[in-house]
Tab-separated table of C-alpha atoms in Angstrom:
chain	number	residue	atom	x	y	z
A	9	UNK	CA	95.306	147.705	-36.146
A	10	UNK	CA	94.255	146.120	-32.852
A	11	UNK	CA	90.702	146.545	-31.586
A	12	UNK	CA	90.268	148.670	-28.469
A	13	UNK	CA	90.025	146.764	-25.209
A	14	UNK	CA	86.547	146.156	-23.781
A	15	UNK	CA	85.428	148.799	-21.302
A	16	UNK	CA	82.846	148.930	-18.528
A	17	UNK	CA	80.814	151.481	-20.447
A	18	UNK	CA	78.655	150.420	-23.349
A	19	UNK	CA	77.208	146.967	-23.877
A	20	UNK	CA	78.347	143.448	-24.771
A	21	UNK	CA	76.683	140.793	-26.904
A	22	UNK	CA	78.292	137.490	-25.887
A	23	UNK	CA	77.822	134.488	-28.163
A	24	UNK	CA	78.429	131.184	-26.349
A	25	UNK	CA	79.314	128.027	-28.275
A	26	UNK	CA	81.373	124.872	-28.144
A	27	UNK	CA	82.512	122.899	-31.220
A	28	UNK	CA	83.594	123.524	-34.814
A	29	UNK	CA	80.234	122.596	-36.352
A	30	UNK	CA	78.293	125.055	-34.212
A	31	UNK	CA	80.839	127.789	-34.867
A	32	UNK	CA	80.565	127.606	-38.632
A	33	UNK	CA	76.842	126.905	-38.972
A	34	UNK	CA	75.336	128.927	-36.103
A	35	UNK	CA	77.825	131.405	-34.673
A	36	UNK	CA	79.358	132.819	-37.832
A	37	UNK	CA	76.077	133.493	-39.712
A	38	UNK	CA	74.507	135.138	-36.642
A	39	UNK	CA	77.615	137.244	-36.033
A	40	UNK	CA	77.550	138.412	-39.647
A	41	UNK	CA	73.878	139.314	-39.346
A	42	UNK	CA	74.381	141.235	-36.109
A	43	UNK	CA	77.265	143.188	-37.624
A	44	UNK	CA	75.118	143.966	-40.665
A	45	UNK	CA	72.272	145.364	-38.560
A	46	UNK	CA	74.000	146.894	-35.528
A	47	UNK	CA	77.076	149.067	-34.936
A	48	UNK	CA	79.359	146.647	-33.093
A	49	UNK	CA	83.035	146.529	-32.320
A	50	UNK	CA	85.401	145.375	-33.719
A	51	UNK	CA	83.858	146.079	-37.158
A	52	UNK	CA	82.837	149.594	-36.018
A	53	UNK	CA	85.698	150.672	-33.720
A	54	UNK	CA	83.867	153.718	-32.338
A	55	UNK	CA	80.685	151.774	-31.469
A	56	UNK	CA	79.481	151.631	-27.887
A	57	UNK	CA	78.651	147.919	-28.095
A	58	UNK	CA	80.891	144.936	-28.791
A	59	UNK	CA	80.450	141.382	-30.044
A	60	UNK	CA	82.295	138.724	-28.060
A	61	UNK	CA	82.700	134.964	-28.240
A	62	UNK	CA	82.980	132.607	-25.285
A	63	UNK	CA	83.775	128.931	-25.805
A	64	UNK	CA	82.562	126.482	-23.178
A	65	UNK	CA	83.785	123.031	-22.083
A	66	UNK	CA	82.502	120.253	-24.322
A	67	UNK	CA	83.726	116.684	-24.960
A	68	UNK	CA	83.041	117.102	-28.688
A	69	UNK	CA	85.190	120.228	-29.041
A	70	UNK	CA	88.634	120.000	-30.618
A	71	UNK	CA	90.468	122.687	-28.658
A	72	UNK	CA	91.156	124.621	-31.852
A	73	UNK	CA	87.910	126.605	-31.966
A	74	UNK	CA	89.558	129.863	-30.852
A	75	UNK	CA	92.112	129.666	-33.686
A	76	UNK	CA	89.332	128.884	-36.160
A	77	UNK	CA	87.165	131.867	-35.187
A	78	UNK	CA	89.848	134.525	-34.769
A	79	UNK	CA	90.552	135.102	-38.496
A	80	UNK	CA	86.893	135.973	-39.102
A	81	UNK	CA	87.451	139.390	-37.496
A	82	UNK	CA	83.977	139.353	-35.928
A	83	UNK	CA	84.758	139.382	-32.205
A	84	UNK	CA	86.387	141.939	-29.980
A	85	UNK	CA	87.254	139.256	-27.463
A	86	UNK	CA	87.416	135.458	-27.738
A	87	UNK	CA	87.849	133.369	-24.601
A	88	UNK	CA	88.756	129.673	-25.015
A	89	UNK	CA	86.957	126.919	-23.129
A	90	UNK	CA	89.885	126.284	-20.788
A	91	UNK	CA	89.267	129.705	-19.201
A	92	UNK	CA	85.540	129.258	-18.626
A	93	UNK	CA	85.668	128.403	-14.928
A	94	UNK	CA	88.190	131.145	-14.218
A	95	UNK	CA	85.864	133.570	-15.967
A	96	UNK	CA	82.949	132.548	-13.760
A	97	UNK	CA	85.017	132.955	-10.605
A	98	UNK	CA	86.981	136.071	-11.517
A	99	UNK	CA	85.481	137.760	-14.596
A	100	UNK	CA	87.548	140.934	-14.197
A	101	UNK	CA	90.712	138.889	-14.518
A	102	UNK	CA	90.012	138.975	-18.260
A	103	UNK	CA	89.453	142.713	-18.453
A	104	UNK	CA	86.467	144.933	-17.771
A	105	UNK	CA	82.969	143.815	-18.673
A	106	UNK	CA	80.227	146.285	-19.597
A	107	UNK	CA	77.491	146.585	-16.993
A	108	UNK	CA	74.836	145.650	-19.545
A	109	UNK	CA	74.815	142.817	-22.020
A	110	UNK	CA	73.123	139.814	-23.574
A	111	UNK	CA	74.339	136.195	-23.507
A	112	UNK	CA	73.276	134.081	-26.497
A	113	UNK	CA	73.427	130.281	-26.277
A	114	UNK	CA	74.598	128.703	-29.559
A	115	UNK	CA	75.953	125.319	-28.562
A	116	UNK	CA	77.264	123.277	-25.670
A	117	UNK	CA	75.515	122.723	-22.345
A	118	UNK	CA	72.713	125.245	-21.862
A	119	UNK	CA	73.483	125.430	-18.134
A	120	UNK	CA	76.803	127.136	-18.832
A	121	UNK	CA	74.988	130.166	-20.242
A	122	UNK	CA	72.640	130.180	-17.255
A	123	UNK	CA	75.687	130.476	-14.996
A	124	UNK	CA	77.408	133.030	-17.206
A	125	UNK	CA	74.427	135.364	-17.588
A	126	UNK	CA	73.801	135.228	-13.824
A	127	UNK	CA	77.463	135.920	-13.044
A	128	UNK	CA	77.734	138.875	-15.418
A	129	UNK	CA	74.233	140.161	-14.704
A	130	UNK	CA	73.335	140.029	-18.406
A	131	UNK	CA	70.094	139.141	-20.140
A	132	UNK	CA	69.902	135.666	-21.637
A	133	UNK	CA	68.530	134.036	-24.789
A	134	UNK	CA	68.821	130.378	-25.819
A	135	UNK	CA	68.611	129.007	-29.337
A	136	UNK	CA	66.882	125.663	-28.702
A	137	UNK	CA	67.376	123.140	-31.492
A	138	UNK	CA	65.648	120.221	-29.750
A	139	UNK	CA	64.730	121.322	-26.220
A	140	UNK	CA	65.003	124.409	-23.992
A	141	UNK	CA	66.243	123.005	-20.701
A	142	UNK	CA	66.166	126.117	-18.510
A	143	UNK	CA	63.325	128.322	-19.802
A	144	UNK	CA	62.774	129.941	-16.420
A	145	UNK	CA	66.291	131.352	-16.514
A	146	UNK	CA	65.926	132.816	-20.003
A	147	UNK	CA	64.591	136.205	-20.972
A	148	UNK	CA	63.858	134.745	-24.397
A	149	UNK	CA	63.895	131.314	-26.052
A	150	UNK	CA	64.382	131.075	-29.820
A	151	UNK	CA	63.053	127.676	-30.889
A	152	UNK	CA	63.965	125.789	-34.032
A	153	UNK	CA	60.453	124.397	-34.398
A	154	UNK	CA	56.941	124.505	-33.013
A	155	UNK	CA	57.612	121.110	-31.417
A	156	UNK	CA	60.360	122.651	-29.280
A	157	UNK	CA	58.021	125.419	-28.127
A	158	UNK	CA	55.247	122.932	-27.366
A	159	UNK	CA	57.549	121.088	-24.947
A	160	UNK	CA	57.753	124.172	-22.723
A	161	UNK	CA	55.466	124.603	-19.725
A	162	UNK	CA	52.516	126.813	-20.697
A	163	UNK	CA	53.601	129.701	-18.481
A	164	UNK	CA	56.955	129.908	-20.324
A	165	UNK	CA	55.682	129.769	-23.898
A	166	UNK	CA	54.981	133.496	-24.098
A	167	UNK	CA	58.702	134.197	-24.021
A	168	UNK	CA	59.446	131.679	-26.799
A	169	UNK	CA	59.515	132.488	-30.520
A	170	UNK	CA	59.874	129.911	-33.285
A	171	UNK	CA	62.652	131.279	-35.506
A	172	UNK	CA	63.327	128.186	-37.618
A	173	UNK	CA	66.422	126.158	-38.390
A	174	UNK	CA	69.636	128.184	-38.513
A	175	UNK	CA	71.094	125.575	-40.850
A	176	UNK	CA	68.485	126.460	-43.474
A	177	UNK	CA	70.329	129.732	-44.038
A	178	UNK	CA	73.709	128.142	-44.510
A	179	UNK	CA	73.488	127.994	-48.294
A	180	UNK	CA	72.995	131.763	-48.425
A	181	UNK	CA	76.444	132.128	-46.852
A	182	UNK	CA	77.998	129.817	-49.431
A	183	UNK	CA	79.464	132.466	-51.700
A	184	UNK	CA	79.618	131.713	-55.392
A	185	UNK	CA	82.137	134.447	-56.208
A	186	UNK	CA	84.870	131.798	-56.559
A	187	UNK	CA	83.171	129.196	-58.754
A	188	UNK	CA	84.751	125.806	-59.314
A	189	UNK	CA	85.993	124.995	-62.825
A	190	UNK	CA	83.700	122.943	-65.002
A	191	UNK	CA	83.615	119.254	-64.204
A	192	UNK	CA	82.149	116.541	-62.049
A	193	UNK	CA	83.291	117.387	-58.524
A	194	UNK	CA	83.395	115.012	-55.563
A	195	UNK	CA	84.187	116.317	-52.072
A	196	UNK	CA	86.211	114.187	-49.671
A	197	UNK	CA	85.592	114.865	-45.971
A	198	UNK	CA	87.697	112.553	-43.778
A	199	UNK	CA	86.863	114.325	-40.493
A	200	UNK	CA	88.541	116.902	-38.304
A	201	UNK	CA	89.896	114.869	-35.381
A	202	UNK	CA	92.969	112.642	-35.384
A	203	UNK	CA	91.000	109.468	-34.649
A	204	UNK	CA	88.796	109.964	-37.704
A	205	UNK	CA	91.572	111.307	-39.933
A	206	UNK	CA	93.738	108.253	-39.334
A	207	UNK	CA	91.023	106.132	-40.964
A	208	UNK	CA	89.380	108.665	-43.244
A	209	UNK	CA	92.453	109.968	-45.061
A	210	UNK	CA	93.849	106.646	-46.379
A	211	UNK	CA	90.354	105.277	-47.006
A	212	UNK	CA	89.249	108.273	-49.059
A	213	UNK	CA	92.542	108.576	-50.967
A	214	UNK	CA	92.151	105.031	-52.245
A	215	UNK	CA	88.466	105.635	-52.930
A	216	UNK	CA	89.401	108.677	-55.023
A	217	UNK	CA	91.968	106.636	-56.975
A	218	UNK	CA	89.430	103.919	-57.709
A	219	UNK	CA	86.685	106.393	-58.612
A	220	UNK	CA	89.083	108.217	-60.951
A	221	UNK	CA	89.699	104.918	-62.737
A	222	UNK	CA	85.958	104.397	-63.156
A	223	UNK	CA	85.344	108.022	-64.166
A	224	UNK	CA	88.500	109.586	-65.628
A	225	UNK	CA	86.887	113.047	-65.794
A	226	UNK	CA	85.993	113.129	-62.106
A	227	UNK	CA	87.608	115.909	-60.054
A	228	UNK	CA	88.190	115.939	-56.298
A	229	UNK	CA	88.520	118.481	-53.511
A	230	UNK	CA	89.298	118.060	-49.824
A	231	UNK	CA	88.527	120.881	-47.356
A	232	UNK	CA	91.306	121.078	-44.758
A	233	UNK	CA	89.660	121.413	-41.349
A	234	UNK	CA	90.986	124.295	-39.214
A	235	UNK	CA	91.905	121.747	-36.552
A	236	UNK	CA	94.472	120.038	-38.785
A	237	UNK	CA	96.960	120.945	-41.536
A	238	UNK	CA	97.993	119.785	-44.981
A	239	UNK	CA	101.191	118.336	-43.563
A	240	UNK	CA	99.209	116.329	-41.022
A	241	UNK	CA	96.908	115.005	-43.752
A	242	UNK	CA	99.934	113.824	-45.710
A	243	UNK	CA	101.324	112.096	-42.601
A	244	UNK	CA	98.045	110.238	-42.145
A	245	UNK	CA	98.404	108.903	-45.680
A	246	UNK	CA	101.890	107.482	-45.099
A	247	UNK	CA	103.877	105.070	-42.942
A	248	UNK	CA	103.546	107.278	-39.848
A	249	UNK	CA	99.926	106.071	-39.742
A	250	UNK	CA	99.811	102.262	-39.292
A	251	UNK	CA	96.280	102.120	-40.710
A	252	UNK	CA	97.522	103.478	-44.055
A	253	UNK	CA	99.255	100.134	-44.682
A	254	UNK	CA	95.808	98.584	-45.203
A	255	UNK	CA	95.165	100.843	-48.188
A	256	UNK	CA	96.801	101.154	-51.560
A	257	UNK	CA	97.111	104.903	-52.209
A	258	UNK	CA	100.161	107.030	-51.458
A	259	UNK	CA	100.722	110.766	-51.842
A	260	UNK	CA	103.389	111.208	-54.509
A	261	UNK	CA	103.439	114.989	-54.715
A	262	UNK	CA	102.327	117.888	-52.566
A	263	UNK	CA	101.900	120.995	-54.678
A	264	UNK	CA	100.602	124.501	-54.119
A	265	UNK	CA	97.035	123.831	-53.041
A	266	UNK	CA	96.800	120.234	-54.224
A	267	UNK	CA	98.148	116.755	-53.720
A	268	UNK	CA	98.780	114.047	-56.297
A	269	UNK	CA	98.592	110.337	-55.574
A	270	UNK	CA	100.968	107.787	-57.099
A	271	UNK	CA	98.108	106.746	-59.393
A	272	UNK	CA	97.930	110.301	-60.737
A	273	UNK	CA	94.740	111.423	-58.999
A	274	UNK	CA	94.806	115.149	-58.251
A	275	UNK	CA	92.953	116.347	-55.149
A	276	UNK	CA	92.472	120.078	-54.632
A	277	UNK	CA	93.093	121.161	-51.034
A	278	UNK	CA	90.769	123.894	-49.762
A	279	UNK	CA	92.313	125.746	-46.826
A	280	UNK	CA	89.803	128.581	-46.458
A	281	UNK	CA	87.274	127.906	-43.743
A	282	UNK	CA	84.415	127.339	-43.868
A	283	UNK	CA	84.509	125.868	-47.368
A	284	UNK	CA	80.769	126.186	-47.928
A	285	UNK	CA	81.140	127.972	-51.252
A	286	UNK	CA	83.034	125.216	-53.013
A	287	UNK	CA	81.198	122.429	-51.199
A	288	UNK	CA	77.845	123.777	-52.374
A	289	UNK	CA	78.979	123.285	-55.981
A	290	UNK	CA	79.967	119.623	-55.625
A	291	UNK	CA	77.953	116.861	-57.268
A	292	UNK	CA	78.572	114.436	-54.414
A	293	UNK	CA	80.394	114.211	-51.082
A	294	UNK	CA	81.983	111.217	-49.363
A	295	UNK	CA	82.069	111.925	-45.645
A	296	UNK	CA	82.487	110.478	-42.171
A	297	UNK	CA	79.725	110.857	-39.582
A	298	UNK	CA	79.537	113.994	-37.459
A	299	UNK	CA	79.044	117.713	-38.018
A	300	UNK	CA	80.113	117.294	-41.649
A	301	UNK	CA	76.801	115.608	-42.410
A	302	UNK	CA	74.843	118.494	-40.898
A	303	UNK	CA	76.761	121.089	-42.919
A	304	UNK	CA	76.456	119.135	-46.160
A	305	UNK	CA	72.757	118.653	-45.491
A	306	UNK	CA	72.276	122.377	-44.938
A	307	UNK	CA	74.064	123.050	-48.225
A	308	UNK	CA	71.892	120.383	-49.907
A	309	UNK	CA	74.965	118.501	-51.144
A	310	UNK	CA	74.202	114.823	-51.908
A	311	UNK	CA	76.409	112.540	-49.849
A	312	UNK	CA	77.386	109.006	-48.938
A	313	UNK	CA	78.178	108.639	-45.225
A	314	UNK	CA	80.997	106.206	-44.405
A	315	UNK	CA	81.670	104.323	-41.170
A	316	UNK	CA	84.358	101.666	-41.771
A	317	UNK	CA	84.297	99.556	-38.611
A	318	UNK	CA	87.394	97.481	-39.333
A	319	UNK	CA	89.693	99.707	-37.262
A	320	UNK	CA	88.421	99.183	-33.722
A	321	UNK	CA	91.526	100.473	-31.984
A	322	UNK	CA	90.928	103.890	-33.533
A	323	UNK	CA	87.147	103.941	-33.168
A	324	UNK	CA	87.606	103.947	-29.392
A	325	UNK	CA	88.576	107.608	-29.741
A	326	UNK	CA	85.520	108.527	-31.798
A	327	UNK	CA	82.811	110.621	-30.243
A	328	UNK	CA	79.191	109.577	-29.823
A	329	UNK	CA	77.731	106.079	-29.659
A	330	UNK	CA	80.365	104.500	-31.877
A	331	UNK	CA	83.122	105.475	-29.487
A	332	UNK	CA	81.172	104.207	-26.512
A	333	UNK	CA	80.532	100.845	-28.149
A	334	UNK	CA	84.142	100.465	-29.282
A	335	UNK	CA	85.440	101.188	-25.745
A	336	UNK	CA	83.446	98.447	-24.065
A	337	UNK	CA	86.018	96.180	-22.351
A	338	UNK	CA	86.213	92.484	-23.288
A	339	UNK	CA	83.430	92.889	-25.839
A	340	UNK	CA	85.257	94.383	-28.801
A	341	UNK	CA	85.112	91.101	-30.709
A	342	UNK	CA	81.341	91.493	-30.667
A	343	UNK	CA	81.517	94.926	-32.297
A	344	UNK	CA	79.340	93.866	-35.223
A	345	UNK	CA	76.539	92.633	-32.982
A	346	UNK	CA	76.849	95.582	-30.620
A	347	UNK	CA	76.916	98.100	-33.438
A	348	UNK	CA	73.872	96.515	-35.050
A	349	UNK	CA	72.024	96.659	-31.712
A	350	UNK	CA	73.065	100.274	-31.148
A	351	UNK	CA	71.903	101.286	-34.612
A	352	UNK	CA	68.565	99.524	-34.121
A	353	UNK	CA	68.079	101.443	-30.871
A	354	UNK	CA	68.646	104.631	-32.876
A	355	UNK	CA	66.429	103.579	-35.782
A	356	UNK	CA	69.555	102.660	-37.722
A	357	UNK	CA	70.365	106.330	-38.330
A	358	UNK	CA	73.724	108.012	-37.792
A	359	UNK	CA	73.942	110.945	-40.233
A	360	UNK	CA	72.345	114.185	-39.051
A	361	UNK	CA	69.938	114.542	-42.010
A	362	UNK	CA	68.661	111.006	-41.376
A	363	UNK	CA	68.291	111.552	-37.638
A	364	UNK	CA	66.456	114.816	-38.287
A	365	UNK	CA	64.112	113.200	-40.810
A	366	UNK	CA	63.620	109.997	-38.833
A	367	UNK	CA	64.219	108.036	-42.023
A	368	UNK	CA	67.074	107.356	-44.480
A	369	UNK	CA	67.566	110.409	-46.680
A	370	UNK	CA	71.258	109.910	-47.415
A	371	UNK	CA	72.924	106.482	-47.682
A	372	UNK	CA	74.942	105.297	-44.682
A	373	UNK	CA	77.542	102.619	-45.277
A	374	UNK	CA	78.484	101.029	-41.949
A	375	UNK	CA	80.638	97.948	-41.514
A	376	UNK	CA	83.703	96.383	-43.100
A	377	UNK	CA	83.422	98.496	-46.240
A	378	UNK	CA	86.139	98.932	-48.865
A	379	UNK	CA	87.213	101.845	-51.062
A	380	UNK	CA	86.367	99.773	-54.128
A	381	UNK	CA	82.775	99.281	-52.998
A	382	UNK	CA	82.332	102.956	-52.209
A	383	UNK	CA	83.890	104.032	-55.517
A	384	UNK	CA	81.444	101.841	-57.423
A	385	UNK	CA	78.496	103.193	-55.456
A	386	UNK	CA	79.646	106.787	-55.952
A	387	UNK	CA	79.995	106.164	-59.676
A	388	UNK	CA	76.451	104.765	-59.790
A	389	UNK	CA	75.118	107.890	-58.082
A	390	UNK	CA	77.008	110.153	-60.472
A	391	UNK	CA	75.581	108.177	-63.377
A	392	UNK	CA	72.070	109.005	-62.164
A	393	UNK	CA	71.716	112.806	-61.911
A	394	UNK	CA	68.000	112.453	-61.251
A	395	UNK	CA	68.786	110.466	-58.073
A	396	UNK	CA	71.266	113.117	-56.973
A	397	UNK	CA	68.689	115.831	-57.570
A	398	UNK	CA	66.119	113.861	-55.592
A	399	UNK	CA	68.476	113.620	-52.623
A	400	UNK	CA	69.289	117.320	-52.951
A	401	UNK	CA	65.605	118.238	-52.845
A	402	UNK	CA	65.032	115.989	-49.827
A	403	UNK	CA	67.867	117.743	-48.000
A	404	UNK	CA	66.489	121.165	-48.873
A	405	UNK	CA	63.034	120.184	-47.639
A	406	UNK	CA	64.459	119.041	-44.280
A	407	UNK	CA	65.869	122.463	-43.527
A	408	UNK	CA	62.719	124.421	-44.267
A	409	UNK	CA	62.596	128.031	-45.386
A	410	UNK	CA	65.543	130.375	-44.851
A	411	UNK	CA	65.270	133.345	-42.528
A	412	UNK	CA	66.111	131.818	-39.143
A	413	UNK	CA	69.342	133.789	-38.739
A	414	UNK	CA	67.545	137.091	-39.327
A	415	UNK	CA	64.759	136.048	-36.941
A	416	UNK	CA	67.234	135.101	-34.208
A	417	UNK	CA	69.096	138.380	-34.708
A	418	UNK	CA	65.794	140.229	-34.175
A	419	UNK	CA	65.261	138.324	-30.928
A	420	UNK	CA	68.736	139.295	-29.728
A	421	UNK	CA	68.115	142.916	-30.677
A	422	UNK	CA	64.843	142.886	-28.740
A	423	UNK	CA	66.888	142.429	-25.558
A	424	UNK	CA	69.158	145.392	-26.308
A	425	UNK	CA	68.497	149.037	-25.498
A	426	UNK	CA	66.967	150.854	-28.464
A	427	UNK	CA	69.734	153.442	-28.263
A	428	UNK	CA	72.299	151.001	-29.659
A	429	UNK	CA	70.627	150.898	-33.092
A	430	UNK	CA	71.027	154.615	-33.608
A	431	UNK	CA	74.500	154.812	-32.111
């Protein structure tokens, strides 16, 4: 049954975000908390208030965020990033908007929510992970840490509350009602964008084959990102992907929820998203750089972060510093020197847990690495459960105490009329 269309009466809570990582780790937990504590459409069809999602332009977005969020059933209205400027110019083109509302920044450029809240006449709160850029335009600022609050001018600090790290609550959303079978599980995370998948899929398939030879009892799972499909993953492992020719593993069979390589390695394919429940039960993860490392860190899953630099033509399409370095004209032959310089400028850290800690917490393997080398290293980690537990504890310590989602929800509720809670 379709949700009723938004009306001018009532109130709207508009969550603003950008990419897939922010959606799964910030937006979804907060939306669940708001639904649990307030009567909101579409979960409560007769409610006077609604929960809505607006996606904003961002170079790190995939374009598939709307499709990823829609099955959650949390939002009465979802507007994709391509409509953002039209919304600012002609908001009623997309239906009526309630006269009262709150805009919540949860990713992207903070200025977009400044514009949106001003255009709709709504109140405004920003979740500031590292810095609050426009405190004067916010009714409230929810800071990740005391350091973020201390950066604010003194006359703005009274409207800022330290709520903590939203990622610290992620493990509480990793449901254990579908436990993995017994065994030693390794998660394979090749990325979510075509540029990363073209390298990550063949690299990790061969790594899984080699690790299975070293540890015959090892079991593997691969979460299928909402921005791709099983069929696309299989194509990246075959002749349609020129990079696959550099690796020795081929998909021999695609079954119901799994794939089998020619060497006989079975890899379970996890299509539900987010896959936090199964990921939280894995002994180890092999992952590319990006939002994956933040999610794994929040789940306290030990990991090895992989950046094989031998495929420069593909790395040009990567996001972040690696893509910038790889796109430098006439200098691609100096990629090793440039990459080393870039990493030194960033303290040699590329994975989110390491950047957050300012020191190596999880191993990063950058360079002309091979599946055989990574399989041997993974096997060594799995042979040392005390090392895995040490990394797990370090990751847990980075995220701090849970409770940030509930604290942020309270801040949002403080900007709403009291009448909504008893509606």
